[in-house]
CSV table of N, CA and C in Angstrom, one decimal:
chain,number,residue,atom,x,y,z
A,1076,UNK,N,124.1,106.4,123.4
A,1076,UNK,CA,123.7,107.6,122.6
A,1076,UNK,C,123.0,108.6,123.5
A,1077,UNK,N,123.4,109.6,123.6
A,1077,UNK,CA,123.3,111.1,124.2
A,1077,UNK,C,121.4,111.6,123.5
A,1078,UNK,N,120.6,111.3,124.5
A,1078,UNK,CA,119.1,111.6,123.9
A,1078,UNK,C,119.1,113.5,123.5
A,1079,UNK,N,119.9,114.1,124.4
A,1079,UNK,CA,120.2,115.6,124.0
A,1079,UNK,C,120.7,115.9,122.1
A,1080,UNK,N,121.3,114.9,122.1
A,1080,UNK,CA,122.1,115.3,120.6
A,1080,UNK,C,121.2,115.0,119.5
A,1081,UNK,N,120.4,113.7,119.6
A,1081,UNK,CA,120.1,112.8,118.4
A,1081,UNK,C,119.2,113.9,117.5
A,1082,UNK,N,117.9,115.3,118.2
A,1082,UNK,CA,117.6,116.4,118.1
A,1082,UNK,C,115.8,115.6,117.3
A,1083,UNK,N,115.9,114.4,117.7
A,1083,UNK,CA,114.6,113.9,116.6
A,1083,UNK,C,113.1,114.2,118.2
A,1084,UNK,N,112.4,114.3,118.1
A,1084,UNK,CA,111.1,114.8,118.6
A,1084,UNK,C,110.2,113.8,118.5
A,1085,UNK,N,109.4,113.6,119.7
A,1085,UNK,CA,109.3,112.0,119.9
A,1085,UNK,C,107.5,112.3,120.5
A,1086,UNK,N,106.6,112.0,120.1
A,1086,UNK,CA,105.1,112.2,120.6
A,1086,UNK,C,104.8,110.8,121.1
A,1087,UNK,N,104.2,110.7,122.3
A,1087,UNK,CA,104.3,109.5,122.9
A,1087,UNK,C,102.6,109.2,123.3
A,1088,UNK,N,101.5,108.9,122.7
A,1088,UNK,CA,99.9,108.5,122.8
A,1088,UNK,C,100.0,107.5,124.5
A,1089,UNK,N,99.6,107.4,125.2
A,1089,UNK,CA,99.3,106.5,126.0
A,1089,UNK,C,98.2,106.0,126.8
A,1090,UNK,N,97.6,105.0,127.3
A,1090,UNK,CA,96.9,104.7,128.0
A,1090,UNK,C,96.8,104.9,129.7
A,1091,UNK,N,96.1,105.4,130.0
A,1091,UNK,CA,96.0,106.5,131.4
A,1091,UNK,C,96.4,104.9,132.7
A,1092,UNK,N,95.6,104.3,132.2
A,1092,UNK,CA,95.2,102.7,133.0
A,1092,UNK,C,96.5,102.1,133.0
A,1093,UNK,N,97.9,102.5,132.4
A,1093,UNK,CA,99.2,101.6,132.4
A,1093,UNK,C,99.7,101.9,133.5
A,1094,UNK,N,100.3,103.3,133.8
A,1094,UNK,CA,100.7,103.5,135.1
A,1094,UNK,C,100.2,104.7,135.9
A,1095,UNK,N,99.8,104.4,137.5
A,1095,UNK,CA,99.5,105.1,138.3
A,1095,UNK,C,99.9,105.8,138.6
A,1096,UNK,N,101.2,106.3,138.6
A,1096,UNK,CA,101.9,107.8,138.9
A,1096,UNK,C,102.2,108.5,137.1
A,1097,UNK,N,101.4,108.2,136.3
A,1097,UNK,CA,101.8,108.5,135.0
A,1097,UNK,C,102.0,109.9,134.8
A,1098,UNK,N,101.1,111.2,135.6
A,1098,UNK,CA,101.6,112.3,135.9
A,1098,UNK,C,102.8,112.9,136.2
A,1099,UNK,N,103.0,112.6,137.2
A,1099,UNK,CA,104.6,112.5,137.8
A,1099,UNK,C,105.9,112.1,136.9
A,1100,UNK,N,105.9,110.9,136.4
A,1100,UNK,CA,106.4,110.6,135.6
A,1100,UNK,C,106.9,111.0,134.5
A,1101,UNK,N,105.6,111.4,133.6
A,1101,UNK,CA,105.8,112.4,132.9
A,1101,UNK,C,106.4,113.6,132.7
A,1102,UNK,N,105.6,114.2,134.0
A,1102,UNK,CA,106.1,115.7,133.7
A,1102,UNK,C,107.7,115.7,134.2
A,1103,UNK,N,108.5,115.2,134.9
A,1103,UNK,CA,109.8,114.7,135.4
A,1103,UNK,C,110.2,114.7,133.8
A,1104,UNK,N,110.2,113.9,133.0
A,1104,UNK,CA,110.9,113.3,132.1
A,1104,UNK,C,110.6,114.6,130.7
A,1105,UNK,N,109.6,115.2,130.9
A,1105,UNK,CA,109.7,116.1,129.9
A,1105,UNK,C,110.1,117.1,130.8
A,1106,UNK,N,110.6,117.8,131.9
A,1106,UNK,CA,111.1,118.9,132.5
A,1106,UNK,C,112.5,118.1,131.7
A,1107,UNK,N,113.0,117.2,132.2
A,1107,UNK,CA,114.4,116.8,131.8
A,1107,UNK,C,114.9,116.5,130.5
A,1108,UNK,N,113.9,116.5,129.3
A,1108,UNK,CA,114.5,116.4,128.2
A,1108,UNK,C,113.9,117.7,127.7
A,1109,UNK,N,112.8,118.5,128.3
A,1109,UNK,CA,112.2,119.6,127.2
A,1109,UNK,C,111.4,119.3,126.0
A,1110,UNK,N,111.1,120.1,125.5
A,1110,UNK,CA,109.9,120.1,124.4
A,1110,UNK,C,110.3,118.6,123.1
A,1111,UNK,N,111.9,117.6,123.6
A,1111,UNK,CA,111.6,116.7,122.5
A,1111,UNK,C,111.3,116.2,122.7
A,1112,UNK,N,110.2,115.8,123.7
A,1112,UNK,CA,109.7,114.4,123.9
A,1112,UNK,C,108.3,114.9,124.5
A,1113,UNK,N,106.7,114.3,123.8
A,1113,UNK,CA,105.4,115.0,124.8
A,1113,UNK,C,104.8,113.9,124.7
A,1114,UNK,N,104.1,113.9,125.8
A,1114,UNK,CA,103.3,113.3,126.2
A,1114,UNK,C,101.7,113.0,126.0
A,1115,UNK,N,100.8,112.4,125.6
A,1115,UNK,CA,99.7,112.5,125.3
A,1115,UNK,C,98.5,111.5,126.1
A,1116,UNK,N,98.3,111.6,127.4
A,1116,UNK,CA,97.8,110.5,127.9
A,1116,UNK,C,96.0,110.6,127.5
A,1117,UNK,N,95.4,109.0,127.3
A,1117,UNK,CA,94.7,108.8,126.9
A,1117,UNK,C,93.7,107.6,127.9
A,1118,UNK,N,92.1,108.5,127.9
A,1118,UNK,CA,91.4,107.7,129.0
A,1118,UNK,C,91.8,105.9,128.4
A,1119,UNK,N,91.9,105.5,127.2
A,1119,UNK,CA,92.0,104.4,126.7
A,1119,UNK,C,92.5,104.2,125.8
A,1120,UNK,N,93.5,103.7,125.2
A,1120,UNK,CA,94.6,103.7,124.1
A,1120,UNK,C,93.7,103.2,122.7
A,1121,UNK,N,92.4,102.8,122.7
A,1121,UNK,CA,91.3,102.6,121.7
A,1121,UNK,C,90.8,104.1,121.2
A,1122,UNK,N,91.0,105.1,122.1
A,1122,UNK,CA,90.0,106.1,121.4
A,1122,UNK,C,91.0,106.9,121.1
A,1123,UNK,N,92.1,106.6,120.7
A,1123,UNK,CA,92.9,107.1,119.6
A,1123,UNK,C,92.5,107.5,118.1
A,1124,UNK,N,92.7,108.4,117.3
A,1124,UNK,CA,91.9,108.1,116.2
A,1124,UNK,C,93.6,108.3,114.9
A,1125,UNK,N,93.2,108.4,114.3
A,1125,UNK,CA,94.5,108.2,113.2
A,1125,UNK,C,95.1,109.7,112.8
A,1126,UNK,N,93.6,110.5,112.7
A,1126,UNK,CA,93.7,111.9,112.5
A,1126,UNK,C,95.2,112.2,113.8
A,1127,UNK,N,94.6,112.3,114.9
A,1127,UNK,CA,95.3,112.2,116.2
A,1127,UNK,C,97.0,111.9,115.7
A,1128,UNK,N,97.0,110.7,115.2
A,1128,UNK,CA,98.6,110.2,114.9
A,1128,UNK,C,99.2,110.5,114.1
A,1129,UNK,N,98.4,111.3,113.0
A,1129,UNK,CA,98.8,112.2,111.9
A,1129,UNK,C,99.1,114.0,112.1
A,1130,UNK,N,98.4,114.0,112.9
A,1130,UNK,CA,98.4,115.6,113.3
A,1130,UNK,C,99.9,115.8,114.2
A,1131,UNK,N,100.2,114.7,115.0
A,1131,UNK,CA,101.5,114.7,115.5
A,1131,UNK,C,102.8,114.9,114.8
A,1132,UNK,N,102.4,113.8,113.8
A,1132,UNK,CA,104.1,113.6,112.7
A,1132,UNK,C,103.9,115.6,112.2
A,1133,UNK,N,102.4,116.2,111.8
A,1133,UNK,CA,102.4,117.4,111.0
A,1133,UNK,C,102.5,118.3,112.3
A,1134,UNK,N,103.1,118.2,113.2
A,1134,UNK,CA,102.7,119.0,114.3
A,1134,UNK,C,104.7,119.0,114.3
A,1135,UNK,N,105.4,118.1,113.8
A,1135,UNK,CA,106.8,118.2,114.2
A,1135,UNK,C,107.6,117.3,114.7
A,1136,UNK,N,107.0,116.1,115.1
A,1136,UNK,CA,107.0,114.6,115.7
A,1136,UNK,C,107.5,114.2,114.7
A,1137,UNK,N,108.6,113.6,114.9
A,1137,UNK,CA,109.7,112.4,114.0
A,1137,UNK,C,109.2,111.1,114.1
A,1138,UNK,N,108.9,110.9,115.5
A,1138,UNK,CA,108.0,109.5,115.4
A,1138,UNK,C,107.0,109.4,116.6
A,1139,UNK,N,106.0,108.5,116.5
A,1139,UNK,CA,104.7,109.0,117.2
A,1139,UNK,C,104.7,107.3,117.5
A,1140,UNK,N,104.3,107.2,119.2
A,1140,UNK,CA,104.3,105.9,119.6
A,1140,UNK,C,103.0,106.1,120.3
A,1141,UNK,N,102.4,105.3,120.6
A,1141,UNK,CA,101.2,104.6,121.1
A,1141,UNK,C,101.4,103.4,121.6
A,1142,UNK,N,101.5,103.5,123.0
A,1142,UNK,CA,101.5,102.4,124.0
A,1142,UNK,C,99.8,102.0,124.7
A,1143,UNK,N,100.0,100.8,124.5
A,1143,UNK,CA,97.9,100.4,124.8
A,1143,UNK,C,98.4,99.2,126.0
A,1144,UNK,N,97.8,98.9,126.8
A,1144,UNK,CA,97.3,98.2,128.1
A,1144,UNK,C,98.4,96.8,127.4
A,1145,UNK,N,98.8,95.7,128.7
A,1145,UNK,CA,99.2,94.3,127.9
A,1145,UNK,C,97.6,93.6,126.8
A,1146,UNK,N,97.6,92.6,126.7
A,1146,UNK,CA,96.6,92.3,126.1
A,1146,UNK,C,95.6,91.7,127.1
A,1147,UNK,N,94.7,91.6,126.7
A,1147,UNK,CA,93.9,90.9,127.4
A,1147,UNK,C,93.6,91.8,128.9
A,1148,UNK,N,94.3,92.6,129.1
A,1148,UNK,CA,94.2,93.6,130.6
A,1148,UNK,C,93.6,94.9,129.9
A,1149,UNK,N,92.9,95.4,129.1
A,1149,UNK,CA,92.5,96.5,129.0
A,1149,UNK,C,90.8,96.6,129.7
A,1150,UNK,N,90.9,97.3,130.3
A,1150,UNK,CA,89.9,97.8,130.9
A,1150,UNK,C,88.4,97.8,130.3
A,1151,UNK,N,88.9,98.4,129.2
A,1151,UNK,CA,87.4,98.3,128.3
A,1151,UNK,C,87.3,97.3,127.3
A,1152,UNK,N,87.7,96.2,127.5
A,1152,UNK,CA,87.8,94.7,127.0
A,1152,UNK,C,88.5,95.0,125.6
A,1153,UNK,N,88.5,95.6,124.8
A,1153,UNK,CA,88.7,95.5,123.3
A,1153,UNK,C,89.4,97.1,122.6
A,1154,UNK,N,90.1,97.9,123.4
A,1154,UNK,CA,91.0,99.3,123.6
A,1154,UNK,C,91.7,98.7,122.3
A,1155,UNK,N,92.7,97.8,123.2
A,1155,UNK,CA,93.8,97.7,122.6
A,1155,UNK,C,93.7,97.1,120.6
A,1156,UNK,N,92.6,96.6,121.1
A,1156,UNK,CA,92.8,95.9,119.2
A,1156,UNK,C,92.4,96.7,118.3
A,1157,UNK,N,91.3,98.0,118.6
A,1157,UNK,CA,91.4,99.1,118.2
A,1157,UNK,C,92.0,99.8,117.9
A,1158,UNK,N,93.1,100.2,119.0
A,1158,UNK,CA,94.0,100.7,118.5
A,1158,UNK,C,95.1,100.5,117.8
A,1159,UNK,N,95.3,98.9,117.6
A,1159,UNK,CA,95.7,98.1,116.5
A,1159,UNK,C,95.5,98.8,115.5
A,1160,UNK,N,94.2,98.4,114.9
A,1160,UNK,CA,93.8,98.8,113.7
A,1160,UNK,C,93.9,100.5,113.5
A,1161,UNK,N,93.6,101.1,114.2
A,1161,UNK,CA,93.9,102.4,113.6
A,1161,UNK,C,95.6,102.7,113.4
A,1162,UNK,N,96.3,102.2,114.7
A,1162,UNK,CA,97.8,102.6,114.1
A,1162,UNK,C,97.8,102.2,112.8
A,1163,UNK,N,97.7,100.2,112.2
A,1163,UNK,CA,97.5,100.3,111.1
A,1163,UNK,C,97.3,100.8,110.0
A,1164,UNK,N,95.5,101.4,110.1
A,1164,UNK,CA,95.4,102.4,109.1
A,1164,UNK,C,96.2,104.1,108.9
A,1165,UNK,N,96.7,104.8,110.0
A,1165,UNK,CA,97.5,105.9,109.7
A,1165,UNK,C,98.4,105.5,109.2
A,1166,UNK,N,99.5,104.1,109.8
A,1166,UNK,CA,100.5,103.7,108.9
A,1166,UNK,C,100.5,103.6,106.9
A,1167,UNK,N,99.4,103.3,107.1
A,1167,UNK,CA,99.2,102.9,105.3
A,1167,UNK,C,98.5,104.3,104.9
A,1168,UNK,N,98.3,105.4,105.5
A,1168,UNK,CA,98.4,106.4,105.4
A,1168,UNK,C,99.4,107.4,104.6
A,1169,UNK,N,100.1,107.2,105.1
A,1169,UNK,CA,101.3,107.8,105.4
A,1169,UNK,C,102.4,107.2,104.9
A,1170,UNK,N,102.5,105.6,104.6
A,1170,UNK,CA,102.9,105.2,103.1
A,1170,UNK,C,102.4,105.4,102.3
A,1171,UNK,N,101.4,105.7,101.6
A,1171,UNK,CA,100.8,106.4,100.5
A,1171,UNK,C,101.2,107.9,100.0
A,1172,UNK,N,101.8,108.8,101.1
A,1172,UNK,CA,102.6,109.8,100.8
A,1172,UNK,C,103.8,110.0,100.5
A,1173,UNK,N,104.2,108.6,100.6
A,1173,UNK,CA,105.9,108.6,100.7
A,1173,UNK,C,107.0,108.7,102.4
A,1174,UNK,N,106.3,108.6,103.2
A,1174,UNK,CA,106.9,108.5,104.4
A,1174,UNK,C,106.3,106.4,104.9
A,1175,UNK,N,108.0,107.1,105.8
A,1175,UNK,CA,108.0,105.8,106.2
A,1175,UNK,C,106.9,105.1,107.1
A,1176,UNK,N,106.3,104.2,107.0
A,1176,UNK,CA,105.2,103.4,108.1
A,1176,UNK,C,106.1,103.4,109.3
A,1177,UNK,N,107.1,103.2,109.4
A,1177,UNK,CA,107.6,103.3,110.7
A,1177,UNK,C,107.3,104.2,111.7
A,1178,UNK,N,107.6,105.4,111.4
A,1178,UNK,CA,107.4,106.5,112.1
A,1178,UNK,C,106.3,106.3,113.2
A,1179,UNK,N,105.3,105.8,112.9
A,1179,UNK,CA,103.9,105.4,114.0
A,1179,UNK,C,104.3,103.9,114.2
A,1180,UNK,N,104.2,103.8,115.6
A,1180,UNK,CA,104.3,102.4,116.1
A,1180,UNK,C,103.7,102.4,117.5
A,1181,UNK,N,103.2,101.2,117.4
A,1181,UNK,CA,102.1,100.7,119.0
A,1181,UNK,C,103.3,100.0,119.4
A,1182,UNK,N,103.2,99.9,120.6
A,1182,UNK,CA,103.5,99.1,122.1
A,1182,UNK,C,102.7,98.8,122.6
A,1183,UNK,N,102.5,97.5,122.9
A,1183,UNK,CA,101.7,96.7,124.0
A,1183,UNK,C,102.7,96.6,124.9
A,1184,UNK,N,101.9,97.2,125.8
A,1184,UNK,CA,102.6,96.6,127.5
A,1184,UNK,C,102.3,95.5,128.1
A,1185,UNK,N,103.5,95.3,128.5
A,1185,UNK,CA,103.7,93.5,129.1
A,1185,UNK,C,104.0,94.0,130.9
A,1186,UNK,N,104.2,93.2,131.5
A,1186,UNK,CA,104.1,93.2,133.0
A,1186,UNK,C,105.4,93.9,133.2
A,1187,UNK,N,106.6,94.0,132.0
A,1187,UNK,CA,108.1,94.4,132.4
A,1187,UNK,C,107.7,96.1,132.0
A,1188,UNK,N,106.8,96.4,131.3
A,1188,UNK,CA,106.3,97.5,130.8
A,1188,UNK,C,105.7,98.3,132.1
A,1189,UNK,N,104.7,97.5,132.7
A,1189,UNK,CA,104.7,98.2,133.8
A,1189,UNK,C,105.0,98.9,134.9
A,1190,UNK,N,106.3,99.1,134.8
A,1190,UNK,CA,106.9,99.7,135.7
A,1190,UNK,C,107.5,101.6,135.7
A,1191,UNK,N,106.3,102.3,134.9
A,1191,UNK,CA,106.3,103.2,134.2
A,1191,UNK,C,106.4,104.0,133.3
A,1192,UNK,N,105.5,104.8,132.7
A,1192,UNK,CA,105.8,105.4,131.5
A,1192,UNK,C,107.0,106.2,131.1
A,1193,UNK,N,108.0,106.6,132.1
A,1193,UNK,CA,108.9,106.8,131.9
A,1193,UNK,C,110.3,105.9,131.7
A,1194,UNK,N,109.8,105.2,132.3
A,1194,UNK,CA,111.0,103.5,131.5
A,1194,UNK,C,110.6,103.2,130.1
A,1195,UNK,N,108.9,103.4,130.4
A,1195,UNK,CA,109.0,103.2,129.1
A,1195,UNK,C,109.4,104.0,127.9
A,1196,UNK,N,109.5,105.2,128.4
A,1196,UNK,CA,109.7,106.5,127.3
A,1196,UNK,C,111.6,106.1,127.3
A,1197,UNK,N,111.9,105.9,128.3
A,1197,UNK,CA,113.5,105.9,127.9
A,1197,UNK,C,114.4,104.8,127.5
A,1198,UNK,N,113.2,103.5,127.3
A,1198,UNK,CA,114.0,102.3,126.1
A,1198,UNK,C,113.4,103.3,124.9
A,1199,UNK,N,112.6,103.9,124.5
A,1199,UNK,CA,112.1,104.6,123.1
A,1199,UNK,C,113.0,105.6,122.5
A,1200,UNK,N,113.4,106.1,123.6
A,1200,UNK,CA,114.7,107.0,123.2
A,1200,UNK,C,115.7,106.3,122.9
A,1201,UNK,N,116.2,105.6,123.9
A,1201,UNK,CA,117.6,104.5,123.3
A,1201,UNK,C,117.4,103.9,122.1
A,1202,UNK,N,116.5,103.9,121.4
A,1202,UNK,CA,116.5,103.3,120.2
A,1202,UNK,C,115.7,104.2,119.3
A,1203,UNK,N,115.2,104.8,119.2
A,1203,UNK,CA,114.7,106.2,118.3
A,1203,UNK,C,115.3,106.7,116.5
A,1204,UNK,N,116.8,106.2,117.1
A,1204,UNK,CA,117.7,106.7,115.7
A,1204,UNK,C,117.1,105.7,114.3
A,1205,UNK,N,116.1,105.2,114.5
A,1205,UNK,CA,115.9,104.2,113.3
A,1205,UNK,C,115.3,105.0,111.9
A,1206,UNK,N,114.2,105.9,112.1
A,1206,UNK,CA,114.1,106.2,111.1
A,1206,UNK,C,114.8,107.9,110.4
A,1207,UNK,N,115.3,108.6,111.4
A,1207,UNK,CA,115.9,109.9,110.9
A,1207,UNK,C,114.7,111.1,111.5
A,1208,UNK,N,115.3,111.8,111.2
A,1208,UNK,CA,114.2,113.5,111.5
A,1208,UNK,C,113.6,113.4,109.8
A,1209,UNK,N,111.9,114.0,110.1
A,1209,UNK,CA,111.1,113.9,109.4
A,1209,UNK,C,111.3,114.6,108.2
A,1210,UNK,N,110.9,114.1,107.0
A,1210,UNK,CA,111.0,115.5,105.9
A,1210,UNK,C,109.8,116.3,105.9
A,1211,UNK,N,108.7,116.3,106.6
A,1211,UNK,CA,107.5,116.9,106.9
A,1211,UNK,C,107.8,118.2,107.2
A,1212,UNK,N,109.0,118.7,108.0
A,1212,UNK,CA,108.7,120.0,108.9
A,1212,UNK,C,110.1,120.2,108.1
């Protein structure tokens, strides 16, 4: 699947502590796809807040990912389960409106994750077509 065509807009939360060239990375991969895909790095994928995940989908975001540390490797001991729980709560958010919970989804990174945010941003694309372009915007 052709990431130029599919036309869905992709907001991507992440943890700064996953990868070390995450700058670079980034900006490479949003020069090359353009404004559908942004990047949002974060000192720690816990201080996420829901508002945050919601403002995205209302900002034009089809789907809004949040990638947090593997487990047990977060820096500030307890990021990641935080951010558990808030994806959670925006999810049930946002089915209360009639949009799909899908739309917001965490990744935990595992050691195969590691190998940067831009691998990781382009399994997200290859599989992206699941929920559709948003009825929001």
């Amino acid at each position: 699947m052709d990431q130029r065509t599919t036309g869905l807009n992709i907001t991507i939360f992440f943890c700064q502590q996953l990868d070390a060239d995450q700058d670079k990375n980034r900006r490479s991969l949003e020069k090359e796809l353009g404004s559908r895909i942004r990047f949002f790095p974060l000192p720690c994928s816990g201080r996420i807040d829901p508002l945050h995940l919601l403002r995205a989908l209302e900002s034009g975001a089809d789907m809004v990912y949040l990638i947090t540390c593997p487990e047990g490797a977060c820096r500030y001991r307890e990021g990641n389960l935080r951010a558990w729980k808030r994806v959670r709560y925006a999810r049930k958010l946002i089915e209360e409106i009639g949009l799909e919970g899908a739309r917001i989804e965490l990744i935990t990174g595992t050691a195969a994750t590691l190998g940067g945010i831009d691998a990781i941003a382009r399994d997200l694309l290859a599989r992206e077509a699941v929920v559709g372009i948003s009825p929001v915007k």
